[in-house]
PDB file of C-alpha atoms and ligand atoms in Angstrom:
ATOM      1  CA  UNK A   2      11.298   9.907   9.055  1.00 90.00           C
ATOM      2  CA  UNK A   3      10.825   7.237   6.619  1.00 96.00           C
ATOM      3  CA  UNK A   4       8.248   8.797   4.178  1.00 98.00           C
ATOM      4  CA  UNK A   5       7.572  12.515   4.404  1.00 98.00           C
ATOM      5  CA  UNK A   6       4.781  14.156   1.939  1.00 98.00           C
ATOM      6  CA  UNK A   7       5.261  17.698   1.811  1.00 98.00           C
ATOM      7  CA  UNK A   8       2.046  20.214   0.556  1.00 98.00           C
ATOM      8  CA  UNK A   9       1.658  17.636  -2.163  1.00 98.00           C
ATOM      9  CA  UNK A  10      -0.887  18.376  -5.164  1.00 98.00           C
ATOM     10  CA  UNK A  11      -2.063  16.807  -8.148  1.00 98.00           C
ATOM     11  CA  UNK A  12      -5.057  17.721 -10.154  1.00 97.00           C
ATOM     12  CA  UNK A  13      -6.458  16.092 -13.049  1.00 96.00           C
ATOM     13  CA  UNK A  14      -7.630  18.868 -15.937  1.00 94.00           C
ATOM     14  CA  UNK A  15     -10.223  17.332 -18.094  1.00 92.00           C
ATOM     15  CA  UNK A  16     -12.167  19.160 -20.801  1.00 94.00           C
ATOM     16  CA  UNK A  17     -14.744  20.611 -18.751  1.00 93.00           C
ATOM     17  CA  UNK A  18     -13.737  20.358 -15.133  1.00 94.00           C
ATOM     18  CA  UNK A  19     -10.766  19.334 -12.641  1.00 95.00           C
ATOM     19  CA  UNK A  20     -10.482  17.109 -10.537  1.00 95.00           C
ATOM     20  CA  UNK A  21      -8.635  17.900  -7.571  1.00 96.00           C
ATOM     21  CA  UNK A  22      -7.407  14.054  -6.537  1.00 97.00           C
ATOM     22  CA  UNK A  23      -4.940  15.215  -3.935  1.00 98.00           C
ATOM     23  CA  UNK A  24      -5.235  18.941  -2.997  1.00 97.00           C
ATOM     24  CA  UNK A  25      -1.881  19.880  -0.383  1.00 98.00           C
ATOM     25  CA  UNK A  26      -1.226  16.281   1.871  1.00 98.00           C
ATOM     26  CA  UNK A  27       1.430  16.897   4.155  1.00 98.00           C
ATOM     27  CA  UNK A  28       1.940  13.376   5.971  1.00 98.00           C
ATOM     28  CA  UNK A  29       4.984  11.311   7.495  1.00 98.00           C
ATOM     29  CA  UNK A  30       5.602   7.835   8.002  1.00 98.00           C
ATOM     30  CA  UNK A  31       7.876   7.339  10.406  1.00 98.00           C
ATOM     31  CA  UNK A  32      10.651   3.639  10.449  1.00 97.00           C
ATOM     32  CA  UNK A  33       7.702   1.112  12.196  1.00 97.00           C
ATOM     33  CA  UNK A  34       4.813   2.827  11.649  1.00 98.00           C
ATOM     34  CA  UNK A  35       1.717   1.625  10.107  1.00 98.00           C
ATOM     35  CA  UNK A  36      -0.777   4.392   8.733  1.00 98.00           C
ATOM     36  CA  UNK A  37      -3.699   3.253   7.097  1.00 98.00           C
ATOM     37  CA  UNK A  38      -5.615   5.796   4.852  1.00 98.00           C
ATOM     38  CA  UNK A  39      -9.021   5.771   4.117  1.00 98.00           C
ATOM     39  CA  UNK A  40     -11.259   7.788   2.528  1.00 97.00           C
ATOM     40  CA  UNK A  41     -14.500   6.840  -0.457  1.00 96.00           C
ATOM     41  CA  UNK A  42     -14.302   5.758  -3.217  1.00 95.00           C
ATOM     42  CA  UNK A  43     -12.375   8.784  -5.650  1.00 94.00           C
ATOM     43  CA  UNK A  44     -10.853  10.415  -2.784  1.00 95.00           C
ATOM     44  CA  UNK A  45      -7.196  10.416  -4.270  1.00 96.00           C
ATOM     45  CA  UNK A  46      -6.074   7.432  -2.485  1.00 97.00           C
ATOM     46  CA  UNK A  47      -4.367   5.603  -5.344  1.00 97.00           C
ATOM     47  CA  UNK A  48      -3.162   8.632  -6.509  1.00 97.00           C
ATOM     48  CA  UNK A  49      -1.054   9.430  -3.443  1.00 97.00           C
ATOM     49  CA  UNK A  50       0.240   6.142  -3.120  1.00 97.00           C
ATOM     50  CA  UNK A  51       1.377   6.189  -7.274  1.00 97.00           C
ATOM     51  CA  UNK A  52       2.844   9.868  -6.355  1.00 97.00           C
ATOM     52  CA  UNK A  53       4.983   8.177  -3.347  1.00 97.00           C
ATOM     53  CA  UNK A  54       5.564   5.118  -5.240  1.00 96.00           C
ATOM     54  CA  UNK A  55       7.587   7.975  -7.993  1.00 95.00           C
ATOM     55  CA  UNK A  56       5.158   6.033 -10.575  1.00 94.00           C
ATOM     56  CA  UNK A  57       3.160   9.658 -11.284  1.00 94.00           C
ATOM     57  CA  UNK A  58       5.013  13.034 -10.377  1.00 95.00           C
ATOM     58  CA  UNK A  59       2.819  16.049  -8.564  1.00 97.00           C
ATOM     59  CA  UNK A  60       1.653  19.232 -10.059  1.00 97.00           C
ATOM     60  CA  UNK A  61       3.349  20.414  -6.607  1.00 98.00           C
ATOM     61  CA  UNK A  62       5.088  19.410  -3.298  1.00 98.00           C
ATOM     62  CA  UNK A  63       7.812  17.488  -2.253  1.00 97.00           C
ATOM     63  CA  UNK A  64       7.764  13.553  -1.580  1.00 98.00           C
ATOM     64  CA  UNK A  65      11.088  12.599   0.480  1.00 97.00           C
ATOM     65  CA  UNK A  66      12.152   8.471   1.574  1.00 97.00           C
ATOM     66  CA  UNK A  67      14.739   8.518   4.017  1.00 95.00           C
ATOM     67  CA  UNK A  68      15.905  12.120   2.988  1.00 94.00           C
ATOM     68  CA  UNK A  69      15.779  11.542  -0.718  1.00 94.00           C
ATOM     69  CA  UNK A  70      13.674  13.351  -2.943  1.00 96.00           C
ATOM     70  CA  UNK A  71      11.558  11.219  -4.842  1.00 95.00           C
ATOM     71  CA  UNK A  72      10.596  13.426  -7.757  1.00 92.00           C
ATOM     72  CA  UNK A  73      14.142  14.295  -8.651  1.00 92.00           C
ATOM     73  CA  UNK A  74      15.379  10.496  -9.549  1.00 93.00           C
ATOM     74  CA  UNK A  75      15.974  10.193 -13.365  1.00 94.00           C
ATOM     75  CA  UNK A  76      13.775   7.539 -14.699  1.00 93.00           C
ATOM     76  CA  UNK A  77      16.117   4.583 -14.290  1.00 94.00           C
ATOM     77  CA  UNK A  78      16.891   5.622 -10.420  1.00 94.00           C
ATOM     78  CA  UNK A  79      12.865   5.370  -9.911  1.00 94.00           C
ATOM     79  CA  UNK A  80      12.458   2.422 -11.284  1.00 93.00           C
ATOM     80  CA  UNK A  81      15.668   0.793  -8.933  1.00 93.00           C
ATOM     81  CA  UNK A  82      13.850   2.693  -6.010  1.00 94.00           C
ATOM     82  CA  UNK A  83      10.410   0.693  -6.502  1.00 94.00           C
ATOM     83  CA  UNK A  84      13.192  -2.942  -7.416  1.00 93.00           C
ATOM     84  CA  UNK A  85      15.229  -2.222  -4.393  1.00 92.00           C
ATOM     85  CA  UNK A  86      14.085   0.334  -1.624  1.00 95.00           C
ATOM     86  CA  UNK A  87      10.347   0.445  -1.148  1.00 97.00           C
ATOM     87  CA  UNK A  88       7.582  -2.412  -1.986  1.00 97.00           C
ATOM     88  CA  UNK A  89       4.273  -1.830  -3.954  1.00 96.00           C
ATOM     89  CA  UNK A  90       1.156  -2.985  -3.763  1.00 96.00           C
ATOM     90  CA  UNK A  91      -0.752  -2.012  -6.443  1.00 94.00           C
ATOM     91  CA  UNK A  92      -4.751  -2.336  -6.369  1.00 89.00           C
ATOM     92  CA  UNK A  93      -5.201  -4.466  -8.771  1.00 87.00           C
ATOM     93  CA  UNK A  94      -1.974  -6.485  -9.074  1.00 81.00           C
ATOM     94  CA  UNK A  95      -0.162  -8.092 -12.062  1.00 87.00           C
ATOM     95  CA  UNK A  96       0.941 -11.034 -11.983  1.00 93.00           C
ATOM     96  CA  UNK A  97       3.332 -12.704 -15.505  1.00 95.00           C
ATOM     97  CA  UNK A  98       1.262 -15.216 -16.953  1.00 96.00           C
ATOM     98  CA  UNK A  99       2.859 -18.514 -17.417  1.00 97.00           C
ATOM     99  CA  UNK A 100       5.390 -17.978 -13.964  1.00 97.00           C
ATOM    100  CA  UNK A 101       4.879 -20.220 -10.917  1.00 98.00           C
ATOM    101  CA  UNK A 102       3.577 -18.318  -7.444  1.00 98.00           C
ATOM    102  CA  UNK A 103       7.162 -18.263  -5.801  1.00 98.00           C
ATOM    103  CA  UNK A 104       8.752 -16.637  -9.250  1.00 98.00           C
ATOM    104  CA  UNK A 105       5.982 -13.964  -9.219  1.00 97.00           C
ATOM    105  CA  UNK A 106       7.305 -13.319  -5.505  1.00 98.00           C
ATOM    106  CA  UNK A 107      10.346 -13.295  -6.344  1.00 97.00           C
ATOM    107  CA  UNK A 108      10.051 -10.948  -9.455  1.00 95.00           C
ATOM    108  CA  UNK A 109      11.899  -7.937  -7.982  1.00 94.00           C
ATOM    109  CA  UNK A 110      14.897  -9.938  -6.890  1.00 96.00           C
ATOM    110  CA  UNK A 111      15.022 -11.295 -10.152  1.00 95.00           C
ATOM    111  CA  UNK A 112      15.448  -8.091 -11.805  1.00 93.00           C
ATOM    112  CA  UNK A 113      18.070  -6.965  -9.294  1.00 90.00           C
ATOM    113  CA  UNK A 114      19.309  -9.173 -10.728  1.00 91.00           C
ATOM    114  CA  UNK A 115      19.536 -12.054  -8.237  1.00 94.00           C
ATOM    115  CA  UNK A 116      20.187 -15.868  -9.509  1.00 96.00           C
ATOM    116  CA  UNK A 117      17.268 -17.971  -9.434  1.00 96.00           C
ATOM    117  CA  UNK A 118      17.563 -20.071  -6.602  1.00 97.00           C
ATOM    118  CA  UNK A 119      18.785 -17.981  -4.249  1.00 97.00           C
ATOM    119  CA  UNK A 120      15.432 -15.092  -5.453  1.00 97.00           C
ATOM    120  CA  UNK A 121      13.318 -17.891  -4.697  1.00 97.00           C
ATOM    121  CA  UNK A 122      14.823 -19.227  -1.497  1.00 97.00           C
ATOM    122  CA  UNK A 123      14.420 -15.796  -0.140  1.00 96.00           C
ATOM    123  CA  UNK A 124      10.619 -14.913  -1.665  1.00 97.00           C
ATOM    124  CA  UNK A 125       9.595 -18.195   0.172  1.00 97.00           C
ATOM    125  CA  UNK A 126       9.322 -17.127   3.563  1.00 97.00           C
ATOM    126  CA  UNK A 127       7.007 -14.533   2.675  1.00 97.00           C
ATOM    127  CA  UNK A 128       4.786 -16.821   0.615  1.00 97.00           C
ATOM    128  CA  UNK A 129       4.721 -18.992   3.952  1.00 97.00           C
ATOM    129  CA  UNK A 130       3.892 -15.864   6.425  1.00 96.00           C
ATOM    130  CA  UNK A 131       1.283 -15.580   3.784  1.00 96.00           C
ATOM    131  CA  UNK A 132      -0.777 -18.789   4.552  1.00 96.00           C
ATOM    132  CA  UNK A 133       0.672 -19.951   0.682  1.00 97.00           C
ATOM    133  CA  UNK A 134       3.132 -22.613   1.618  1.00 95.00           C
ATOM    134  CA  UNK A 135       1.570 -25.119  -1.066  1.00 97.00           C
ATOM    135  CA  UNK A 136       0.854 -22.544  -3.809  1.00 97.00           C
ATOM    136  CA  UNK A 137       4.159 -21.907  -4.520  1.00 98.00           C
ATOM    137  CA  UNK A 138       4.449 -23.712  -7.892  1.00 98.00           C
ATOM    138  CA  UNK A 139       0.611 -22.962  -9.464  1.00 98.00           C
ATOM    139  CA  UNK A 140       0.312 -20.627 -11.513  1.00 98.00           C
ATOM    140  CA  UNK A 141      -1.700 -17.582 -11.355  1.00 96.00           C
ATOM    141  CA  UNK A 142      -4.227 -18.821 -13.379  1.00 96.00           C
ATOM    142  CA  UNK A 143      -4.848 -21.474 -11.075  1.00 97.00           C
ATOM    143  CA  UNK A 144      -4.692 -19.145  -8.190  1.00 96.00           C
ATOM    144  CA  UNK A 145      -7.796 -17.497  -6.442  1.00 95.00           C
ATOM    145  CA  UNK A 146      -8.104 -13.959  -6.531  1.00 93.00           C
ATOM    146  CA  UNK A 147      -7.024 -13.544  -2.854  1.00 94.00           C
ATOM    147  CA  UNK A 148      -3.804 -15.859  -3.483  1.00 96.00           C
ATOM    148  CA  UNK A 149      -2.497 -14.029  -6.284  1.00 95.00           C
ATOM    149  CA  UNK A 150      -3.373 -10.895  -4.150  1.00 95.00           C
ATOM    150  CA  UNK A 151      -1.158 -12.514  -1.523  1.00 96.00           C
ATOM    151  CA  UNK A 152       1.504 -13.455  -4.179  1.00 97.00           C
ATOM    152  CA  UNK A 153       1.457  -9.709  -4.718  1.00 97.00           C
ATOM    153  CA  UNK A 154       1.936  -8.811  -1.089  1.00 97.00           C
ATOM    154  CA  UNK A 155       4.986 -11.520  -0.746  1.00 97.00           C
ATOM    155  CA  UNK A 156       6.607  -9.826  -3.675  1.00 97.00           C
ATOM    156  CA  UNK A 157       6.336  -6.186  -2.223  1.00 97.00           C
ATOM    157  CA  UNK A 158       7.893  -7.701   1.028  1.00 97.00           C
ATOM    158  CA  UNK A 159      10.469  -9.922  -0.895  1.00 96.00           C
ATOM    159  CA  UNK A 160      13.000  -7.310  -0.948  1.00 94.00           C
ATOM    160  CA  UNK A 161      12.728  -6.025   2.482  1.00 94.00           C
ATOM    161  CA  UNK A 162      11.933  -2.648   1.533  1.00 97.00           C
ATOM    162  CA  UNK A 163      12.111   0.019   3.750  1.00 97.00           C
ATOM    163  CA  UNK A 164       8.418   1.630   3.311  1.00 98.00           C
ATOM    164  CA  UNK A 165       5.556  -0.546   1.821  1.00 98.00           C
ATOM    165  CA  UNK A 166       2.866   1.291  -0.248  1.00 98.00           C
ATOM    166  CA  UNK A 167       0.160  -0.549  -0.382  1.00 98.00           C
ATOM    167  CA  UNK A 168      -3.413  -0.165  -2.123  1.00 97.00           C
ATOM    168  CA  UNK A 169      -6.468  -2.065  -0.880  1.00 96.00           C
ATOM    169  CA  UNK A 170      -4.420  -5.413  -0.135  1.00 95.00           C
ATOM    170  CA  UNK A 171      -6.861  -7.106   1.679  1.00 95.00           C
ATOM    171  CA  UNK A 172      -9.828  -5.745  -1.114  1.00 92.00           C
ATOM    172  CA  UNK A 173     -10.302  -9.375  -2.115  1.00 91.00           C
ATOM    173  CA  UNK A 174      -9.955 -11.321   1.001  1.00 93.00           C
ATOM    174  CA  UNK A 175     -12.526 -12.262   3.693  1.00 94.00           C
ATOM    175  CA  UNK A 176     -12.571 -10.322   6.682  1.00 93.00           C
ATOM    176  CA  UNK A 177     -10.765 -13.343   8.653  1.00 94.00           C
ATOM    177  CA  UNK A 178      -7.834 -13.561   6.185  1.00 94.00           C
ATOM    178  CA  UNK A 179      -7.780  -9.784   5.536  1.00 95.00           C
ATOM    179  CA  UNK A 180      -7.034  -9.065   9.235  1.00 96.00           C
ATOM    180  CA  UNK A 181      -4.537 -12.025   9.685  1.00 95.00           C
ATOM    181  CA  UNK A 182      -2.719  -9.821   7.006  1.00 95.00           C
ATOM    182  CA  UNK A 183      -2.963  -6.627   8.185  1.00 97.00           C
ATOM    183  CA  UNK A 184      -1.898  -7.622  11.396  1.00 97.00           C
ATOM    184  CA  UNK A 185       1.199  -9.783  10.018  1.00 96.00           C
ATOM    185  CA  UNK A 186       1.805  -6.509   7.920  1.00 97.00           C
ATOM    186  CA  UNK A 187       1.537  -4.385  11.226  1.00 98.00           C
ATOM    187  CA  UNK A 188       3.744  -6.915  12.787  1.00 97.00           C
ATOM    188  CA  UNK A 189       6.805  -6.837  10.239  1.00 96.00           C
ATOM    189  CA  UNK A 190       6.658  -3.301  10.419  1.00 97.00           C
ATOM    190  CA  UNK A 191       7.338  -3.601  13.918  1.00 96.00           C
ATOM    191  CA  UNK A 192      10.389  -6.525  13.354  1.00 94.00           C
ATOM    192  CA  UNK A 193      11.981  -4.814  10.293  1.00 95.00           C
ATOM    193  CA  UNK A 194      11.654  -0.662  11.196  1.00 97.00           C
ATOM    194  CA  UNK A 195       9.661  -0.817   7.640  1.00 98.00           C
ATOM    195  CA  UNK A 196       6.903   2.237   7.435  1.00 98.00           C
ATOM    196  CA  UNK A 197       3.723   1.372   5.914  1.00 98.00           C
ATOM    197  CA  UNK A 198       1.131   3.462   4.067  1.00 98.00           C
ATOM    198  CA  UNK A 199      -1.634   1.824   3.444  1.00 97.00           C
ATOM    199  CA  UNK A 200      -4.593   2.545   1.545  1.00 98.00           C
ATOM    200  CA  UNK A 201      -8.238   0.946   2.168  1.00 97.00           C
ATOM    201  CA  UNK A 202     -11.805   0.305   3.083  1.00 95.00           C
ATOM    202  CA  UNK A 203     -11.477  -2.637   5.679  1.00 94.00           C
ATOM    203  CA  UNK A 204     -12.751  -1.099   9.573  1.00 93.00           C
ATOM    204  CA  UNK A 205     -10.139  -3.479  10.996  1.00 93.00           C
ATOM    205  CA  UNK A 206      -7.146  -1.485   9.738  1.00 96.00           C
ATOM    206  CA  UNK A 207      -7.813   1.455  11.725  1.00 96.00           C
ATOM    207  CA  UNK A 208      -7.297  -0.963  14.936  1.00 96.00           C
ATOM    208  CA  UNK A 209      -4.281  -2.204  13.577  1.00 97.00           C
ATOM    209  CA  UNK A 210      -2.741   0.427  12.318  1.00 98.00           C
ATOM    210  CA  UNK A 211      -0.578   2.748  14.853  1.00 97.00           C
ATOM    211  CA  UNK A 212      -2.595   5.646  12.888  1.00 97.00           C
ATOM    212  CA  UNK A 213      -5.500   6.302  10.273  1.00 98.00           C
ATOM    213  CA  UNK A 214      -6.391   9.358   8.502  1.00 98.00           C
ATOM    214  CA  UNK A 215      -8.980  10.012   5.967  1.00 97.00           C
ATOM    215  CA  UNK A 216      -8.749  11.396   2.504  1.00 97.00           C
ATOM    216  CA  UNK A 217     -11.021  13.498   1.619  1.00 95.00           C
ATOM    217  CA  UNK A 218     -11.823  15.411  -1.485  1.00 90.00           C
ATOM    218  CA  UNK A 219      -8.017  15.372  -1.410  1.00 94.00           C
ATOM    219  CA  UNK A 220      -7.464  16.996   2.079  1.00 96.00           C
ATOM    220  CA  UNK A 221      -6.397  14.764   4.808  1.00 97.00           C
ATOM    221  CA  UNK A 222      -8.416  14.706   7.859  1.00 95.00           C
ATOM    222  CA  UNK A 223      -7.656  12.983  11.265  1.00 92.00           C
ATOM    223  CA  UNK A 224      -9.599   9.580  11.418  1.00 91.00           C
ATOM    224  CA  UNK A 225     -12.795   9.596  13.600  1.00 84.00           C
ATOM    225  CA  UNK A 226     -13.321  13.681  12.176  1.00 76.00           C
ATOM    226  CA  UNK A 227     -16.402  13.696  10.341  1.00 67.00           C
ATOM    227  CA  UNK A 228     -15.731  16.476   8.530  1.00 61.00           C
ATOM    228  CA  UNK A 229     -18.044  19.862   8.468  1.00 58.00           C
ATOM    229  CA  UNK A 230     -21.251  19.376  10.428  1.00 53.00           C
ATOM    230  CA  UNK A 231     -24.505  19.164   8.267  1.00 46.00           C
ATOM    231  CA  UNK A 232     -25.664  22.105   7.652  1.00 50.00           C
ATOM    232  CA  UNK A 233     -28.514  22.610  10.438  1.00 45.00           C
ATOM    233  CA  UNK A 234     -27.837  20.798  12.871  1.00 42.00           C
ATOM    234  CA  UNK A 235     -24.480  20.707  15.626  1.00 43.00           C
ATOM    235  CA  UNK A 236     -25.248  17.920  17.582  1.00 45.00           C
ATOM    236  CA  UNK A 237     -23.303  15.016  16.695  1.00 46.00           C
ATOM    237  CA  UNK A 238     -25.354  11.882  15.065  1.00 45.00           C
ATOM    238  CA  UNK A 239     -25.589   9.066  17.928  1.00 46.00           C
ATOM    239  CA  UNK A 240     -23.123   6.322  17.210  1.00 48.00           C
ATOM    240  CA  UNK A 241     -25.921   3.443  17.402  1.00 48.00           C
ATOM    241  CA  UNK A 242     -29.245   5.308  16.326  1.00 47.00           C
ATOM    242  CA  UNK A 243     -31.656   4.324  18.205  1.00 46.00           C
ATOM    243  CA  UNK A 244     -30.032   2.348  21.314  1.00 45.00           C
ATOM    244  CA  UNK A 245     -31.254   3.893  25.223  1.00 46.00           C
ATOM    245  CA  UNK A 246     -28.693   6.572  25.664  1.00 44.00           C
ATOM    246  CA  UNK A 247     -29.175   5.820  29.660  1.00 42.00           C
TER     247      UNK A 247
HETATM  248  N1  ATP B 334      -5.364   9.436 -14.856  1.00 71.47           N
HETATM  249  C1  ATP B 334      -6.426  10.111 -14.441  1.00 71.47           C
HETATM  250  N2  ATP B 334      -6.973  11.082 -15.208  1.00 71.47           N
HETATM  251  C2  ATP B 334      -8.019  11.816 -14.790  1.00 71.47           C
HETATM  252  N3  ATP B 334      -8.619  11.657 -13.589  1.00 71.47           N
HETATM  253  C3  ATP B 334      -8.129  10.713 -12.774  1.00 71.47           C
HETATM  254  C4  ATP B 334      -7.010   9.894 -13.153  1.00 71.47           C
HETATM  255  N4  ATP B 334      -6.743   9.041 -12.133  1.00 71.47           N
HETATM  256  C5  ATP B 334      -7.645   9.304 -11.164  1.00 71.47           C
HETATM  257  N5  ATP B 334      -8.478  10.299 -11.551  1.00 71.47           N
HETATM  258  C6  ATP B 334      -9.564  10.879 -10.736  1.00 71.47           C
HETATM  259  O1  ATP B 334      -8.983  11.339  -9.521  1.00 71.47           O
HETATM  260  C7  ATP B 334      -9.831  11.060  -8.414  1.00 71.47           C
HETATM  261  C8  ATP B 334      -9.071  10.218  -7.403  1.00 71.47           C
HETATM  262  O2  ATP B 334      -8.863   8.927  -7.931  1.00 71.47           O
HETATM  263  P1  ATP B 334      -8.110   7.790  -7.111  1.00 71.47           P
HETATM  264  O3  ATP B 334      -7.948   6.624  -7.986  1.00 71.47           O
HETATM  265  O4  ATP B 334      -6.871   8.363  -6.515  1.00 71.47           O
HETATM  266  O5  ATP B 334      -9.179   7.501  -5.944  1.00 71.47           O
HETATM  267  P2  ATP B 334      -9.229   6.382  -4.804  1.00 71.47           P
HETATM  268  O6  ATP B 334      -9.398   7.080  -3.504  1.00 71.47           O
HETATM  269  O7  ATP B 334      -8.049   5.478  -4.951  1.00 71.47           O
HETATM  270  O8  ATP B 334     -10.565   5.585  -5.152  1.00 71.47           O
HETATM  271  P3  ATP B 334     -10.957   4.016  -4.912  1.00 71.47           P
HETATM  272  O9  ATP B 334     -11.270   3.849  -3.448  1.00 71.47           O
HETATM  273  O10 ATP B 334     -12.169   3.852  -5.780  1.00 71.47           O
HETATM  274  O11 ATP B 334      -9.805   3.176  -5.372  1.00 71.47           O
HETATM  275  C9  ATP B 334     -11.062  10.379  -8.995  1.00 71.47           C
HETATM  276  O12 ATP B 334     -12.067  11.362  -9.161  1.00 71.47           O
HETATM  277  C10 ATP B 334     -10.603   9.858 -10.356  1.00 71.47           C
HETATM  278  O13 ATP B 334     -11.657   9.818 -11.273  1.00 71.47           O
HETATM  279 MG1   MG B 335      -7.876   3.475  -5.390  1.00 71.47          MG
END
């Protein structure tokens, strides 16, 4: 198994109440797989993907890549593990001011460190499987939002990392270009054996993805369970109020 999250919990203790963001997720992703997580907005979505990523440790649990224990690499072995093992997408990517398109892709291989040349020969492919062929030398300010959230993806695939966690990476895309990536995403987990986790809001994913499950109130549910009936009532709400059940 790829990624494995064990009973994981983090809570956030503010002054007056806590917030229990992820509250005991037990999940695996296995080599291939693509599991896309949903749940609303404040469900703890981000912060299981930061928790797998090694970028914020839990309160509890244990969060295992390929056998390794995440939460027990010193700092300088976690941040290697995000340069050289996994890719992240974070939701709202950064992207160094000033550096060409291909450079940004080709950021983690540059802190390897790989030479130049040879970082950007192999970043360019993915810019290319990401519909940016001719944006490789603008720079992000002359980028749309979508590119540079593109750029982003090419740079957490640059590496060919064995599990991409990724957080809303179609958010800014239209609904044409944000499938075209999910399903290129679906398909190089397929070629490579790479595991994806996958958080968002776009209905598309849960076709594309070889799994969905829903975060709720920290809890993971199985996609499609709505969760405790309203109170009152047991029969379930008609998918398409309205239409002639006959
Ligand atoms: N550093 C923090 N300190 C305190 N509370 C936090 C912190 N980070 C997140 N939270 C809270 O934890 C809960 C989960 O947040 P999280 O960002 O994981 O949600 P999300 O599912 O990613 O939401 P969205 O779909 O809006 O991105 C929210 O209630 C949020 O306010
Ligand atoms: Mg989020």
């Amino acid at each position: 198994m790829t990624l494995r999250l064990d009973d994981v919990v983090k809570h956030y203790r503010g002054p007056s109440e806590t917030v229990r963001a992820v509250d005991g997720v037990t999940l695996a992703v296995g080599r291939g797989e693509m599991v896309a997580l949903y749940g609303p907005s404040g469900s703890g979505k981000t912060t299981l993907l930061l928790i797998a990523a090694g970028l914020i440790a839990p309160d509890a649990g244990v969060v295992t890549v390929e056998g390794r224990d995440v939460g027990s690499l010193s700092r300088k072995e976690s941040a290697r593990y995000r340069r050289e093992v996994i890719g992240v997408v974070l939701q709202h990517s950064h992207m160094m001011a000033g550096v060409p398109a291909i450079e940004n892709a080709a950021l983690k291989l540059l802190a390897s460190p790989v030479p130049l040349l040879q970082a950007k020969r192999r970043a360019r492919p993915w810019l290319r499987r990401l519909g940016l062929d001719r944006q490789g030398d603008q720079l992000p300010h002359q980028l749309s939002g979508g590119e540079r959230q593109r750029v982003a993806v090419a740079r957490a695939l640059a590496n060919d990392p064995v599990l991409l966690l990724a957080d809303e990476p179609t958010g800014s895309l239209d609904s044409q270009r944000g499938r075209s990536v999910l399903e290129l995403l679906h398909r190089i987990a397929h070629e490579r054996g790479m595991a994806i986790l996958l958080a968002t809001h776009d209905p598309h994913a849960a076709e594309i993805a070889d799994r969905a499950v829903v975060l709720r109130d920290g809890k993971l549910h199985p996609h499609g369970d709505q969760g405790p009936a309203a109170p009152g009532g047991s029969a379930p709400a008609p998918a398409f109020p309205g239409s002639d059940p006959s």
